[in-house]
GROMACS .gro file of C-alpha atoms in nm:
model
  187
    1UNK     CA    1  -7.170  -8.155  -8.969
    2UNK     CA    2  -7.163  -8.234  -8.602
    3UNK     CA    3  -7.492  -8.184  -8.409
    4UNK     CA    4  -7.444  -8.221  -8.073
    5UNK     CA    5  -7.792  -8.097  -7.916
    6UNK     CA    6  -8.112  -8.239  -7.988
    7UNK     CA    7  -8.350  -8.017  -7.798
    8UNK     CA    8  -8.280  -7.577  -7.795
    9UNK     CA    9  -8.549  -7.468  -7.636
   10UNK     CA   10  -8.539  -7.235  -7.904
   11UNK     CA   11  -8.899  -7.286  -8.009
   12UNK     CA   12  -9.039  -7.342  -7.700
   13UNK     CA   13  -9.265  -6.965  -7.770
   14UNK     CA   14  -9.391  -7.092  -8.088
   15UNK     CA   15  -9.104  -6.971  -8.308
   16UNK     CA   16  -8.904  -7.173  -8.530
   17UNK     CA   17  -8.531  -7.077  -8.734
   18UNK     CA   18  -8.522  -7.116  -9.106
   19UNK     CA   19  -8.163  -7.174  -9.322
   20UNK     CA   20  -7.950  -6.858  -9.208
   21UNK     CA   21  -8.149  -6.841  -8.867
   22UNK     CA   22  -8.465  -6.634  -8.942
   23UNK     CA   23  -8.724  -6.672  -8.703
   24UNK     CA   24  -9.072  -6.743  -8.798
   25UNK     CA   25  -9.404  -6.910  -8.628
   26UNK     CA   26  -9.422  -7.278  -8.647
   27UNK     CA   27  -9.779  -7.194  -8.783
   28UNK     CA   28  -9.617  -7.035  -9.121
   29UNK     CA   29  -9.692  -7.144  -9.460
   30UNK     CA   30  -9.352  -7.243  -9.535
   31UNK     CA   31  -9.293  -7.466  -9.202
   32UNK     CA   32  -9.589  -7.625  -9.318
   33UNK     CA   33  -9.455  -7.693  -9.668
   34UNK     CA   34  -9.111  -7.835  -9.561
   35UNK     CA   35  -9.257  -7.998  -9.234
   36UNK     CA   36  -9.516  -8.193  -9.481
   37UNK     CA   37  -9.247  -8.308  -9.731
   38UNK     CA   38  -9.034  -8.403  -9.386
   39UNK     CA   39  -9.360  -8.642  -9.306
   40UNK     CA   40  -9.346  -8.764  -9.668
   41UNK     CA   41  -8.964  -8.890  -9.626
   42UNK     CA   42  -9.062  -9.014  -9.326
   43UNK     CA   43  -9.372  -9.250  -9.463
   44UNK     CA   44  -9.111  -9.328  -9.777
   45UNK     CA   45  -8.851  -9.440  -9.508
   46UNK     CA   46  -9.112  -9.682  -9.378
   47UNK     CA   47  -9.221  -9.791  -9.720
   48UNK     CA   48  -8.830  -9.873  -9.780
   49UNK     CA   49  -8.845 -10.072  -9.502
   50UNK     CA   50  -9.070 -10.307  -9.620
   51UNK     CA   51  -8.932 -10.359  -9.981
   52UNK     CA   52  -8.695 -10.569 -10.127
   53UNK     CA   53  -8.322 -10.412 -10.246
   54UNK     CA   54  -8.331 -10.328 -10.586
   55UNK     CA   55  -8.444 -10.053 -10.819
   56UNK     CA   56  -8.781  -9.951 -10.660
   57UNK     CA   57  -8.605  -9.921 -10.335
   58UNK     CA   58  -8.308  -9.745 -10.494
   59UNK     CA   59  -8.580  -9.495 -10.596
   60UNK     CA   60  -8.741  -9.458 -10.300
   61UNK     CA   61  -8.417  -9.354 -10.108
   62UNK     CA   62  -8.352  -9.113 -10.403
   63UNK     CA   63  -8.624  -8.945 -10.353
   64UNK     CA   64  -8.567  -8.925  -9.990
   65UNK     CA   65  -8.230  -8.744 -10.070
   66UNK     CA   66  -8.451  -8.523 -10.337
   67UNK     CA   67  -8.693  -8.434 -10.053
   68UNK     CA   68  -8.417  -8.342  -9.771
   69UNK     CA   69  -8.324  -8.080 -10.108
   70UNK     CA   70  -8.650  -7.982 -10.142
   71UNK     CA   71  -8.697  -7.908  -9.760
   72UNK     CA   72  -8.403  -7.714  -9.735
   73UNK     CA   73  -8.470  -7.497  -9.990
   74UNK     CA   74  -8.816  -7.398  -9.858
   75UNK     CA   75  -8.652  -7.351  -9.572
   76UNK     CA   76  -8.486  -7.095  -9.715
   77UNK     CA   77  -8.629  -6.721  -9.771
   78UNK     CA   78  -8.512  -6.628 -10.046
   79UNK     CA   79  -8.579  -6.269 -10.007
   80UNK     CA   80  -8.346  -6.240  -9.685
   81UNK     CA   81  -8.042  -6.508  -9.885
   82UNK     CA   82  -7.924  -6.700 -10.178
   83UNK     CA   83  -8.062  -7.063 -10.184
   84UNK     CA   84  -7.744  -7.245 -10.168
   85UNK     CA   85  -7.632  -7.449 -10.464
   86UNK     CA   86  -7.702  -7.838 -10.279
   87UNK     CA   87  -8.024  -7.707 -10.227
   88UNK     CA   88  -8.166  -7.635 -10.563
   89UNK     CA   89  -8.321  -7.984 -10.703
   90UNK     CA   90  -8.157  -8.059 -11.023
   91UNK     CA   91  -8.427  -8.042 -11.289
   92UNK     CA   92  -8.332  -8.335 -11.402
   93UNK     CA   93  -8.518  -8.529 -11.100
   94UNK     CA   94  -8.867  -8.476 -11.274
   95UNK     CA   95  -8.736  -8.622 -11.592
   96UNK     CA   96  -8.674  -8.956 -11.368
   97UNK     CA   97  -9.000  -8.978 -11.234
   98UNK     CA   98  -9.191  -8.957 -11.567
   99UNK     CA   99  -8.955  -9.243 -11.718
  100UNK     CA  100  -8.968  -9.466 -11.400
  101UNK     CA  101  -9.372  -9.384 -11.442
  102UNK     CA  102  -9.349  -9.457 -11.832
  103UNK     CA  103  -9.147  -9.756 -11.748
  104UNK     CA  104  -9.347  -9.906 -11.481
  105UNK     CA  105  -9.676  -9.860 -11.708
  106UNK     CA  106  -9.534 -10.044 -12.019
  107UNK     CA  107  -9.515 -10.368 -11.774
  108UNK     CA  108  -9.865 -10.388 -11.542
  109UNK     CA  109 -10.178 -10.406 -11.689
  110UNK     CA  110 -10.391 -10.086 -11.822
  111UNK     CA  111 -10.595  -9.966 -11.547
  112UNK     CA  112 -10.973  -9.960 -11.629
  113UNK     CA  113 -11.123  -9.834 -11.334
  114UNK     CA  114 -11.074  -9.652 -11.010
  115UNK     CA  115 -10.892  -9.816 -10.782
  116UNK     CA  116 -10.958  -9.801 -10.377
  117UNK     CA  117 -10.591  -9.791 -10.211
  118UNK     CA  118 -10.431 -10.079 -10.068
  119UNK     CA  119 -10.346 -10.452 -10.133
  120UNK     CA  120 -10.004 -10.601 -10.016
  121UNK     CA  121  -9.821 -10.418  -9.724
  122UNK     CA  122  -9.616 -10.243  -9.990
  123UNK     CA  123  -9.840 -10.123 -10.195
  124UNK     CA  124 -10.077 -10.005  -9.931
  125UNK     CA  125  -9.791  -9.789  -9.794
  126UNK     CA  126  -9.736  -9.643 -10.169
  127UNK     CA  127 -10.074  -9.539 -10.161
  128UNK     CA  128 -10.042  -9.364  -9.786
  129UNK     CA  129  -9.708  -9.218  -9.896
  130UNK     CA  130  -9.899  -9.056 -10.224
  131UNK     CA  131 -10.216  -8.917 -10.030
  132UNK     CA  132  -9.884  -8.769  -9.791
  133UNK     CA  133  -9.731  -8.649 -10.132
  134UNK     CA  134 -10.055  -8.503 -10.252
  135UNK     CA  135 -10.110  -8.327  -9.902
  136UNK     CA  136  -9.705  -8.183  -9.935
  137UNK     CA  137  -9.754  -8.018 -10.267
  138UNK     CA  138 -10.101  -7.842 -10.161
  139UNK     CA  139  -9.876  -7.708  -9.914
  140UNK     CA  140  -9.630  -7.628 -10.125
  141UNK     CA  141  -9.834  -7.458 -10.397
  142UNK     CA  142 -10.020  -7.260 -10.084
  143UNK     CA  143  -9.680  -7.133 -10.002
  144UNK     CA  144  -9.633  -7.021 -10.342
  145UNK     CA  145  -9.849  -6.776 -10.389
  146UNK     CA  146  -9.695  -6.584 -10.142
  147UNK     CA  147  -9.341  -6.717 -10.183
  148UNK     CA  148  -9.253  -6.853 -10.536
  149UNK     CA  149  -9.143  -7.173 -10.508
  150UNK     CA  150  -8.880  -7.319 -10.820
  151UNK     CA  151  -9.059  -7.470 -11.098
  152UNK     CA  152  -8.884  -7.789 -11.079
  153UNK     CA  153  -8.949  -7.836 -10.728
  154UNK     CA  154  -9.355  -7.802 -10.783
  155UNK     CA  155  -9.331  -8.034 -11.123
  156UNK     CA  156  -9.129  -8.247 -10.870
  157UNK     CA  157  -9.415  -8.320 -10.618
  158UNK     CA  158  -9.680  -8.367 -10.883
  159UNK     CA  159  -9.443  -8.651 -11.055
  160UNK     CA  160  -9.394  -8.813 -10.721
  161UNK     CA  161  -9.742  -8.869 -10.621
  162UNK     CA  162  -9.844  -8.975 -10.961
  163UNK     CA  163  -9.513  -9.213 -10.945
  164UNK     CA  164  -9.633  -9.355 -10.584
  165UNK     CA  165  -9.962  -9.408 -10.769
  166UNK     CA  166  -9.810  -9.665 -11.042
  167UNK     CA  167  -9.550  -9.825 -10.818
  168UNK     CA  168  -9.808  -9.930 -10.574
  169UNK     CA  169  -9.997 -10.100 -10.848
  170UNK     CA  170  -9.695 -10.263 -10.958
  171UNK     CA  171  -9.593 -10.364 -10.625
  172UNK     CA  172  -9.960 -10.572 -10.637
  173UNK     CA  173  -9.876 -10.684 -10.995
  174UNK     CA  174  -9.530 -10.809 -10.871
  175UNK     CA  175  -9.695 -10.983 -10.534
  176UNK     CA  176 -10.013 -11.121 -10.725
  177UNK     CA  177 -10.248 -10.901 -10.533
  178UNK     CA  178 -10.537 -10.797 -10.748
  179UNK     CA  179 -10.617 -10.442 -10.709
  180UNK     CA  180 -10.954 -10.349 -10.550
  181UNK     CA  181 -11.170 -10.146 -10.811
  182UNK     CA  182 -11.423  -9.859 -10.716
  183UNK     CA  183 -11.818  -9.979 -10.741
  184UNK     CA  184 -12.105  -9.783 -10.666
  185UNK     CA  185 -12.285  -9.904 -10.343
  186UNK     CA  186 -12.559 -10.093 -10.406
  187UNK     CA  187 -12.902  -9.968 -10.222
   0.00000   0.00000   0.00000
């Protein structure tokens, strides 16, 4: 695909195109949805930036590609067109998540407590990217129950965030940074 033109002008009135060229206000449910999960690949992007090659980052730019999916199919109104085949998320992408999760929780401690977000650069980002995941898939879920979204795509976001949650703690574990637990205030 060759884009040659950044700016249209297009949506200059408030109105935006969705896959096959529908028009629809920027304020819409779904442009929320797929402009939310856009801001998650974006955080993720930045969070790749700061880790190391190997598997977590291999991960991280998988689910990139998984979100670009995801976005493109809410993108899509189903009710005007066919969601096209590369943009239906193989169901197989949850399945990941929960073993990378499983996987990641057999080797850092057992978590005891609540823990407040942050600790090394890396993991602090995990924890913004989550709160970003946990904001795309209230948008997402909003948008379904007008518009049904695909199964796999909601079971997809709730994986995600819960996978951001245990890789930032084992981005802590792996730099020595010991995770900040929830107290009550003291009076």
């Amino acid at each position: 695909m060759k884009i040659t033109k950044v700016y249209t002008k297009s949506g200059d009135e408030g109105l935006t195109s969705l896959v096959g060229g529908y028009r629809v206000s920027k304020t819409n449910a779904r442009i929320e949805a797929y402009g939310t999960v856009d801001e998650l690949s974006a955080n993720l992007g930045l969070l790749a930036s700061y880790m190391k090659d190997g598997d977590d980052k291999t991960i991280i730019i998988r689910t990139q590609r998984n979100l670009f999916t995801i976005g493109s199919n809410l993108a899509t109104d189903k009710s005007k067109m066919e969601v096209a085949t590369a943009y239906r998320l193989d169901p197989g992408e949850v399945k990941v998540l929960e073993e990378e999760i499983d996987a990641i929780l057999e080797n850092i401690p057992q978590q005891v407590a609540f823990i407040l977000p942050g600790g090394s650069h890396e993991a602090a980002y995990a924890h913004v990217c989550r709160t970003v995941c946990r904001r795309a898939e209230r948008r997402i879920f909003f948008m379904n129950e007008s518009t049904p979204v695909d199964p796999e795509i909601l079971q997809y976001m709730n994986r995600l965030s819960d996978y951001l949650f245990v890789l930032a703690r084992k981005l802590n574990f792996i730099d020595g940074v010991r995770e900040k637990i929830w107290k009550k205030p003291l009076k």
